[in-house]
Short mmCIF file of C-alpha atoms in Angstrom, two decimals:
data_model
loop_
_atom_site.label_atom_id
_atom_site.label_comp_id
_atom_site.label_asym_id
_atom_site.label_seq_id
_atom_site.Cartn_x
_atom_site.Cartn_y
_atom_site.Cartn_z
CA MET M 1 52.26 104.36 113.91
CA GLY M 2 55.43 104.76 111.74
CA LEU M 3 57.77 103.67 114.85
CA ILE M 4 55.45 100.75 115.31
CA GLN M 5 55.69 99.65 111.55
CA ALA M 6 59.55 100.01 111.64
CA ARG M 7 59.77 97.92 114.72
CA LEU M 8 57.60 95.05 113.31
CA GLU M 9 59.88 95.19 110.01
CA GLY M 10 62.92 95.34 111.78
CA SER M 11 62.06 92.48 113.98
CA PHE M 12 61.08 90.23 111.07
CA VAL M 13 64.43 91.05 109.09
CA ALA M 14 66.21 90.58 112.11
CA ALA M 15 64.81 87.16 112.57
CA VAL M 16 65.32 86.14 109.23
CA GLU M 17 69.16 87.26 109.41
CA ILE M 18 69.31 85.46 112.38
CA PHE M 19 68.07 82.39 110.81
CA PHE M 20 70.82 82.43 108.27
CA LEU M 21 73.44 83.45 110.69
CA GLY M 22 72.28 80.08 112.81
CA LEU M 23 72.50 78.20 109.46
CA LEU M 24 75.80 79.26 108.45
CA GLY M 25 76.95 78.33 112.10
CA LEU M 26 75.41 74.85 112.07
CA ALA M 27 76.71 74.05 108.55
CA SER M 28 80.21 75.24 109.05
CA CYS M 29 81.64 71.83 110.56
CA ALA M 30 78.91 69.71 108.41
CA SER M 31 77.61 70.73 104.77
CA ILE M 32 78.81 72.63 101.95
CA ALA M 33 75.16 72.67 100.64
CA ALA M 34 73.84 74.43 103.79
CA ASP M 35 76.99 76.57 104.04
CA ASN M 36 76.00 77.96 100.33
CA ALA M 37 72.57 78.48 101.86
CA GLY M 38 73.45 80.39 104.60
CA LEU M 39 75.87 82.53 102.87
CA GLY M 40 73.27 82.98 99.80
CA GLY M 41 70.55 83.94 102.53
CA LEU M 42 72.82 86.68 104.07
CA THR M 43 73.94 88.07 100.69
CA LEU M 44 70.43 88.83 99.93
CA PHE M 45 70.61 91.05 103.16
CA PHE M 46 73.96 92.31 102.22
CA LEU M 47 72.91 93.63 98.95
CA PRO M 48 70.39 96.40 100.13
CA ARG M 49 72.82 97.80 102.54
CA LEU M 50 75.53 97.96 99.54
CA PHE M 51 72.75 99.85 97.12
CA ALA M 52 71.38 102.04 100.14
CA GLY M 53 74.95 103.39 100.96
CA ARG M 54 74.57 102.14 104.48
CA TRP M 55 77.94 100.19 104.50
CA ARG M 56 81.17 101.35 104.47
CA PRO M 57 83.76 99.04 103.57
CA PRO M 58 86.75 99.09 105.65
CA LEU M 59 90.36 99.46 103.99
CA PRO M 60 90.96 95.35 103.98
CA VAL M 61 87.59 94.85 102.18
CA VAL M 62 88.26 97.52 99.39
CA LEU M 63 91.60 95.48 98.97
CA LEU M 64 89.74 92.19 98.56
CA VAL M 65 87.42 93.84 96.09
CA VAL M 66 90.41 95.10 94.38
CA PHE M 67 91.82 91.77 94.16
CA PHE M 68 88.63 90.05 92.51
CA ALA M 69 88.97 93.08 89.98
CA TRP M 70 92.51 92.55 89.29
CA ASN M 71 91.52 88.69 89.03
CA VAL M 72 89.29 89.95 85.99
CA VAL M 73 92.00 91.55 84.22
CA SER M 74 94.25 88.55 84.38
CA ALA M 75 91.16 86.56 83.34
CA LEU M 76 90.87 88.96 80.36
CA ALA M 77 94.38 88.57 79.45
CA SER M 78 94.63 85.01 79.56
CA PRO M 79 95.43 82.92 76.79
CA LEU M 80 92.87 80.50 78.08
CA ARG M 81 90.34 83.62 78.69
CA TRP M 82 87.00 81.57 78.39
CA GLU M 83 87.96 79.04 81.09
CA ALA M 84 89.42 81.84 83.38
CA ILE M 85 86.24 84.24 82.82
CA GLN M 86 83.91 81.23 83.85
CA SER M 87 85.84 80.07 87.08
CA ILE M 88 86.10 83.67 88.52
CA PRO M 89 82.54 83.02 90.46
CA HIS M 90 84.54 80.46 92.47
CA TYR M 91 85.51 83.11 94.60
CA TRP M 92 82.21 83.32 95.99
CA SER M 93 83.09 81.90 99.12
CA TRP M 94 85.42 84.83 99.80
CA THR M 95 82.73 87.23 99.52
CA ALA M 96 81.74 86.21 102.78
CA LEU M 97 83.90 88.83 104.28
CA LEU M 98 81.75 91.25 102.81
CA THR M 99 78.53 90.06 104.08
CA ALA M 100 79.64 89.60 107.61
CA SER M 101 81.32 93.07 107.52
CA ALA M 102 77.86 94.78 106.56
CA ILE M 103 75.37 93.46 108.60
CA PRO M 104 75.37 94.66 112.42
CA LEU M 105 73.33 91.96 113.97
CA PHE M 106 75.90 88.95 113.48
CA ARG M 107 78.11 90.75 116.55
CA ARG M 108 75.53 91.22 118.54
CA ARG M 109 74.41 87.42 117.92
CA LEU M 110 77.44 85.69 117.90
CA ASP M 111 76.10 83.68 120.84
CA ILE M 112 73.79 81.75 118.61
CA PHE M 113 76.58 81.20 115.86
CA ALA M 114 78.90 79.85 118.28
CA ALA M 115 76.57 77.80 119.86
CA LEU M 116 75.58 76.07 116.69
CA MET M 117 78.99 75.77 115.25
CA SER M 118 79.54 73.94 118.78
CA LEU M 119 76.99 71.38 118.23
CA SER M 120 77.96 70.88 114.24
CA ALA M 121 81.88 70.37 115.77
CA ILE M 122 80.68 67.64 118.34
CA ALA M 123 78.85 65.95 115.87
CA SER M 124 81.44 66.03 113.40
CA ALA M 125 84.00 64.52 115.76
CA VAL M 126 81.63 61.60 116.80
CA VAL M 127 81.82 60.77 113.07
CA ALA M 128 85.58 61.46 112.81
CA VAL M 129 86.10 58.63 115.76
CA PHE M 130 84.03 56.16 113.93
CA GLU M 131 85.91 56.83 110.70
CA PHE M 132 89.33 56.50 112.35
CA ILE M 133 88.29 53.22 114.22
CA THR M 134 86.77 51.62 111.54
CA GLY M 135 88.88 53.12 108.69
CA ALA M 136 85.91 53.76 106.00
CA ASP M 137 84.07 56.67 105.55
CA TRP M 138 80.99 57.29 107.52
CA PRO M 139 78.35 56.80 104.81
CA VAL M 140 79.65 53.27 103.96
CA ALA M 141 81.47 52.43 107.10
CA LEU M 142 78.96 49.58 108.14
CA ARG M 143 79.56 47.43 105.20
CA MET M 144 82.74 48.74 104.01
CA ALA M 145 84.85 49.23 107.58
CA THR M 146 88.58 47.70 107.34
CA ARG M 147 88.61 47.70 111.12
CA GLN M 148 92.26 48.66 111.13
CA LEU M 149 92.90 51.80 113.50
CA GLY M 150 93.77 54.76 111.83
CA VAL M 151 94.16 53.08 108.64
CA ASN M 152 92.48 56.38 106.96
CA GLY M 153 92.43 59.88 108.43
CA ALA M 154 88.82 61.01 109.40
CA ARG M 155 87.22 63.48 107.43
CA GLY M 156 83.87 64.43 109.21
CA PHE M 157 81.12 64.93 106.86
CA PHE M 158 83.36 66.45 104.41
CA SER M 159 84.80 64.94 101.07
CA ASN M 160 88.72 65.16 102.39
CA GLY M 161 90.47 65.07 105.35
CA LEU M 162 92.38 68.37 104.68
CA THR M 163 88.91 70.07 104.27
CA TYR M 164 87.83 68.71 107.53
CA ALA M 165 91.42 69.69 109.34
CA GLY M 166 91.24 73.08 107.94
CA VAL M 167 87.46 73.89 108.95
CA ILE M 168 87.58 72.13 112.63
CA THR M 169 91.00 74.11 113.20
CA ILE M 170 89.70 77.50 112.30
CA ALA M 171 86.57 76.59 114.25
CA GLY M 172 88.27 75.17 117.16
CA LEU M 173 90.48 78.54 117.87
CA PHE M 174 87.24 80.96 117.12
CA LEU M 175 85.19 78.91 119.73
CA ALA M 176 88.16 78.77 122.20
CA GLY M 177 88.65 82.42 121.88
CA ARG M 178 84.93 82.54 122.82
CA ALA M 179 85.36 80.42 125.71
CA ILE M 180 88.48 81.96 127.03
CA TYR M 181 87.58 85.92 126.71
CA GLY M 182 83.75 85.99 126.17
CA ARG M 183 81.25 86.27 129.15
CA GLU M 184 79.01 83.47 128.59
CA ARG M 185 76.99 81.62 130.63
CA LYS M 186 77.93 78.80 132.64
CA ALA M 187 76.02 76.10 130.26
CA VAL M 188 77.16 77.83 127.30
CA ALA M 189 80.69 77.90 128.25
CA ILE M 190 80.69 74.38 129.00
CA LEU M 191 79.17 73.86 125.30
CA LEU M 192 82.09 75.99 123.97
CA TRP M 193 84.87 73.87 125.64
CA ALA M 194 83.20 70.74 124.67
CA ALA M 195 83.23 71.54 121.03
CA VAL M 196 86.91 72.85 121.35
CA ALA M 197 87.85 69.51 122.76
CA ALA M 198 86.03 67.88 119.67
CA CYS M 199 87.68 70.13 117.19
CA PHE M 200 90.95 69.27 118.34
CA LEU M 201 90.19 65.78 118.66
CA GLY M 202 89.00 65.82 114.98
CA LEU M 203 92.01 67.58 114.05
CA LEU M 204 94.17 64.99 115.66
CA LEU M 205 92.26 62.10 113.82
CA SER M 206 92.24 63.84 110.50
CA LYS M 207 95.98 63.12 110.42
CA GLU M 208 96.61 66.24 108.27
CA ARG M 209 100.00 67.60 109.23
CA ALA M 210 99.71 71.13 107.60
CA TYR M 211 97.21 71.78 110.38
CA TRP M 212 99.10 69.89 113.00
CA LEU M 213 102.04 72.28 112.58
CA ALA M 214 99.76 75.45 112.26
CA LEU M 215 98.14 74.65 115.82
CA LEU M 216 101.26 75.35 117.96
CA PRO M 217 101.76 79.19 116.72
CA ALA M 218 98.23 79.74 116.69
CA ALA M 219 97.60 78.02 120.28
CA ALA M 220 100.15 80.59 121.36
CA LEU M 221 98.72 83.62 119.74
CA LEU M 222 95.20 82.67 121.07
CA SER M 223 96.37 82.89 124.65
CA LEU M 224 98.45 86.05 124.36
CA GLY M 225 95.86 87.79 125.89
CA LYS M 226 96.57 86.21 128.90
CA GLY M 227 100.24 87.41 128.88
CA TRP M 228 103.48 86.07 127.40
CA LYS M 229 103.90 83.71 130.23
CA ARG M 230 100.39 82.09 129.68
CA ALA M 231 101.30 82.09 125.92
CA THR M 232 104.64 80.27 126.59
CA ALA M 233 102.89 77.99 128.90
CA VAL M 234 100.23 76.76 126.05
CA ALA M 235 102.70 76.39 123.54
CA ALA M 236 104.83 74.16 125.93
CA ALA M 237 101.75 72.27 126.37
CA VAL M 238 100.94 71.85 122.74
CA LEU M 239 104.46 70.71 122.19
CA LEU M 240 104.19 68.18 125.23
CA ALA M 241 101.17 66.76 123.64
CA ILE M 242 103.10 66.10 120.44
CA LEU M 243 105.75 64.57 122.43
CA LEU M 244 103.21 62.37 124.15
CA LEU M 245 101.82 61.46 120.79
CA LEU M 246 105.32 60.52 119.40
CA ALA M 247 105.84 58.12 122.46
CA LEU M 248 102.12 56.78 123.26
CA GLY M 249 99.53 57.63 120.49
CA PRO M 250 98.46 54.95 118.15
CA ALA M 251 101.18 53.99 115.51
CA ALA M 252 98.87 55.22 112.72
CA LEU M 253 99.09 58.90 114.40
CA ARG M 254 103.08 58.46 115.17
CA GLN M 255 104.23 56.98 111.91
CA ARG M 256 101.93 60.27 110.47
CA LEU M 257 103.81 62.81 112.68
CA TYR M 258 107.33 61.23 111.83
CA SER M 259 106.63 61.41 108.07
CA ILE M 260 106.50 65.11 108.34
CA ASN M 261 110.41 64.96 108.27
CA ASP M 262 110.82 62.16 105.94
CA ALA M 263 112.63 62.90 102.70
CA SER M 264 111.38 59.80 101.35
CA ASP M 265 108.12 60.16 102.10
CA GLN M 266 105.82 60.27 98.89
CA GLY M 267 103.46 62.95 99.89
CA ASN M 268 106.31 65.08 101.03
CA LEU M 269 107.98 64.26 97.73
CA GLU M 270 104.62 64.97 95.59
CA ARG M 271 104.06 68.55 97.37
CA ILE M 272 107.83 69.32 96.32
CA TYR M 273 107.47 68.72 92.85
CA LEU M 274 104.43 70.50 92.44
CA TRP M 275 105.94 73.44 93.87
CA ARG M 276 108.69 73.35 91.43
CA SER M 277 106.34 72.98 88.75
CA ALA M 278 104.28 75.64 90.17
CA ILE M 279 107.39 78.04 89.78
CA ASP M 280 107.91 77.19 86.42
CA ILE M 281 104.46 77.89 85.61
CA ILE M 282 104.47 81.39 87.30
CA ALA M 283 107.87 81.91 85.15
CA ASP M 284 106.40 81.74 81.80
CA ARG M 285 103.69 84.84 82.95
CA PRO M 286 104.93 85.97 86.16
CA LEU M 287 103.01 89.31 86.06
CA ALA M 288 99.30 88.83 85.23
CA GLY M 289 99.30 85.04 85.74
CA TRP M 290 97.42 82.55 83.89
CA GLY M 291 93.62 83.30 84.90
CA PHE M 292 91.59 81.82 87.47
CA GLY M 293 90.73 78.29 87.20
CA THR M 294 93.45 77.36 84.46
CA TYR M 295 95.82 75.11 86.48
CA GLN M 296 94.32 71.82 85.43
CA ASP M 297 94.65 72.84 81.79
CA VAL M 298 98.37 74.69 82.10
CA ALA M 299 100.03 72.04 84.65
CA PRO M 300 100.20 68.91 82.96
CA ARG M 301 103.41 69.90 80.77
CA TYR M 302 105.01 71.66 83.58
CA LYS M 303 104.71 68.45 85.82
CA ALA M 304 105.52 65.98 83.23
CA PRO M 305 109.22 66.27 83.76
CA TYR M 306 108.85 65.83 87.39
CA ALA M 307 106.32 62.84 87.19
CA SER M 308 108.87 60.15 87.42
CA PHE M 309 110.29 61.03 90.61
CA VAL M 310 106.95 60.58 92.51
CA ARG M 311 106.19 56.85 93.34
CA HIS M 312 103.28 56.31 95.62
CA PRO M 313 103.96 52.48 97.07
CA ASP M 314 100.27 51.89 95.86
CA GLY M 315 99.74 52.95 92.30
CA PRO M 316 102.06 53.82 89.31
CA PRO M 317 104.48 56.74 89.27
CA GLY M 318 103.13 60.11 88.98
CA PHE M 319 101.27 63.09 90.63
CA ARG M 320 97.65 61.98 92.32
CA THR M 321 97.12 65.48 92.88
CA THR M 322 95.69 67.19 89.88
CA SER M 323 93.66 70.55 90.55
CA HIS M 324 96.05 72.44 92.72
CA ALA M 325 99.64 73.07 93.46
CA HIS M 326 99.03 72.00 97.49
CA ASN M 327 100.16 75.95 98.06
CA GLN M 328 97.79 78.81 98.37
CA TYR M 329 100.55 81.33 97.58
CA LEU M 330 101.75 79.81 94.55
CA MET M 331 98.24 79.08 93.47
CA ILE M 332 97.42 82.68 93.54
CA ALA M 333 100.29 83.82 91.63
CA ILE M 334 99.62 81.20 88.99
CA HIS M 335 95.85 82.70 88.77
CA SER M 336 96.71 86.33 89.10
CA GLY M 337 100.37 86.53 88.77
CA LEU M 338 102.99 88.32 91.30
CA ILE M 339 100.71 91.46 91.01
CA GLY M 340 97.86 89.52 92.19
CA LEU M 341 100.05 88.15 95.00
CA GLY M 342 101.05 91.39 95.88
CA ILE M 343 97.31 92.59 96.53
CA PHE M 344 96.60 89.42 98.34
CA ALA M 345 99.75 89.99 100.71
CA ALA M 346 98.37 93.38 101.42
CA PHE M 347 95.03 92.21 102.33
CA VAL M 348 96.64 89.83 104.63
CA PHE M 349 98.64 92.37 106.44
CA LEU M 350 95.54 95.03 106.71
CA ALA M 351 93.16 92.18 107.54
CA PHE M 352 95.36 91.13 110.50
CA ARG M 353 95.75 94.39 111.55
CA SER M 354 92.03 95.09 111.37
CA VAL M 355 91.47 92.04 113.56
CA TRP M 356 94.42 92.59 115.97
CA ARG M 357 92.68 96.18 116.70
CA ASP M 358 89.33 94.91 117.66
CA CYS M 359 87.78 95.60 120.98
CA ASP M 360 86.14 92.53 121.83
CA ASP M 361 88.77 90.16 122.90
CA GLY M 362 86.80 87.04 121.91
CA ILE M 363 86.75 88.04 118.24
CA LYS M 364 90.18 89.34 118.30
CA TYR M 365 92.04 86.56 119.51
CA GLY M 366 89.83 84.00 118.22
CA VAL M 367 89.78 85.12 114.53
CA ALA M 368 93.33 86.39 114.81
CA SER M 369 94.38 82.67 115.86
CA GLY M 370 92.30 80.95 113.34
CA PHE M 371 93.54 83.33 110.32
CA THR M 372 97.34 82.39 111.68
CA ALA M 373 96.23 78.66 111.09
CA PHE M 374 94.69 79.46 107.61
CA LEU M 375 97.73 81.19 106.44
CA ILE M 376 100.16 78.81 107.74
CA GLY M 377 98.26 75.74 106.36
CA GLY M 378 98.21 77.77 103.06
CA LEU M 379 101.86 76.85 102.86
CA PHE M 380 101.06 73.03 102.38
CA GLU M 381 97.44 73.38 100.90
CA TYR M 382 95.19 75.41 98.63
CA ASN M 383 92.91 76.28 101.52
CA GLY M 384 91.67 79.47 99.89
CA GLY M 385 90.15 77.41 97.09
CA ASP M 386 88.51 75.12 99.63
CA ALA M 387 85.06 76.67 99.79
CA GLU M 388 84.06 75.13 103.17
CA VAL M 389 87.16 76.22 104.74
CA ALA M 390 87.32 79.74 102.73
CA THR M 391 83.63 80.57 103.57
CA LEU M 392 84.37 80.21 107.46
CA MET M 393 87.46 81.93 107.32
CA PHE M 394 86.45 85.03 105.38
CA PHE M 395 82.93 85.45 107.25
CA LEU M 396 85.21 85.36 110.83
CA LEU M 397 87.32 88.02 109.54
CA GLY M 398 84.36 89.98 108.32
CA LEU M 399 82.84 89.98 111.86
CA ALA M 400 86.26 91.44 112.98
CA MET M 401 86.05 94.64 110.65
CA PRO M 402 82.46 96.20 110.57
CA GLY M 403 81.55 98.71 108.24
CA TYR M 404 78.19 99.73 108.71
CA ARG M 405 75.95 102.61 108.30
CA GLU M 406 72.58 101.95 110.05
CA SER M 407 69.44 104.50 109.65
CA ALA M 408 67.87 106.47 112.37
CA ALA M 409 65.53 103.95 113.47
CA ARG M 410 67.81 100.75 114.12
CA VAL M 411 65.98 97.93 115.41
CA THR M 412 67.27 94.74 117.29
CA LEU M 413 65.34 91.60 117.52
CA ASN M 414 63.20 91.64 120.66
CA GLY M 415 65.03 95.00 121.65
CA PRO M 416 64.33 98.50 121.88
CA ILE M 417 63.98 100.95 119.12
CA ASP M 418 67.35 103.24 118.52
CA LEU M 419 66.91 106.68 117.22
CA ARG M 420 70.52 107.93 117.86
CA GLY M 421 71.85 106.32 114.52
CA PRO M 422 75.21 104.75 114.46
#
C-alpha cells in the first residue's frame, strides 16, 4: 500500500515538475512573465530537496552561492547601503542554476523542454521577420510600420534586440547540440533543426553585433565533438556566411556588420566611454565595490567628463545607456569589487569544467557552446543583468552539474518504482 501511495504521489509531483519545465521551455524565447512563473514553480520543488538534504551542490554551485554572499557583504559595506540591499533579489534569475542542478527529472525529460523551446523559437522568428521587414515592433507594426527593410533590428517578443539576440543565440546552440548529438526521433529532430534555423535567422535580423561575433567560436566549439576537422569546417562555413552577407545581404545588415570596426560609429564610441567611466568607478572602490543596483546613482558623475564625446546623429550629445556599462565583467566589478569579479571568474572556470565533463554530448556541447556565446557577449553587454538571458543560461548550466540525492523509493512519471536509490 505504501509503495502504491509513493507511486501516485511521485507521479503527481513529476507531472507538475514537467508542467513547469515545459512552461520554462515555452517561455524562454517569448515571455519574461511566464519565464518567471516557470522558474518560480520549479523553485517550490527545489526548496524541499534543499531542506531534506537530498541536494548535494556541486562545487561551481557552491561558488555561485559564495558569490551571492559576497554581494550581500558588498551591499552592507556600500555608501548606498539601502539601494544595494534592495537590489540583491535581482540575482533571482541566476538561481535557476540551483534549481536545475537539484531536480533529476529535468535531464530525463529534456525532450519536452527542447520541443517546447523549439516551438517558441520558431514563433519568435516569424515575429522577427515581420519586425525586420516593417521596421516596427510587432504589437504596433500594423499601424506604425515604416516599411523600410531593416531600419530597426528585430527583437521578437522582447523589449529590445540585445535580449532577443542573447536568448536566441543560447537557445539555438543548445537545440543544435540536441539535434547533432542526441538520439531523437526523426520528427523531433526535424523540429529541432527548424528551430535552430529560426534562432539563427532571428539572430541575423536582430542586428546585434556582439552575438554575431560570439557565434563563430561558439559554433566551432559546438561541432568539436565531431572532430577538429568538422569544427574547422563549421567555423569556415560561418565565416563564409559572414562574407556572403557583406557581399550580397540587405544594405541594413551589411552596414551593421561593417560598423563593427568603425571608430566613428557612435554606438561603438558610447561603449568605449562607458567602459572608461566604469573603470573610474571601480578605481574609487576597487575591493568591495559599490553594491548591486547602485550603478544608476553612482555613474552620472563619472560619465559626465566623457558625455560630450558621444554625439548620436539623431539626438543631443551624451550617453543613451543609463542602466549599465555594456559589459558584464565591469558591472560585476562595480557591484562587488575585484573580489567579487575574482569569485565570478572562478565560478566560470569550474562551471565550464563541469559542463565539459558531462557524459551526455547533447548537453555537453550544447551548453558549453551557449555558455561560450554568453561569456563573449558579456564583453559588449550586461547579459547577466538581463533576466531572460540569465534565466535560460543558468538553467542550462544547472542541467550539466547534477547534485541530487534521491530517496530509496524513486519514482518517474509513467515509469517503474526504483528501490535501489541513487
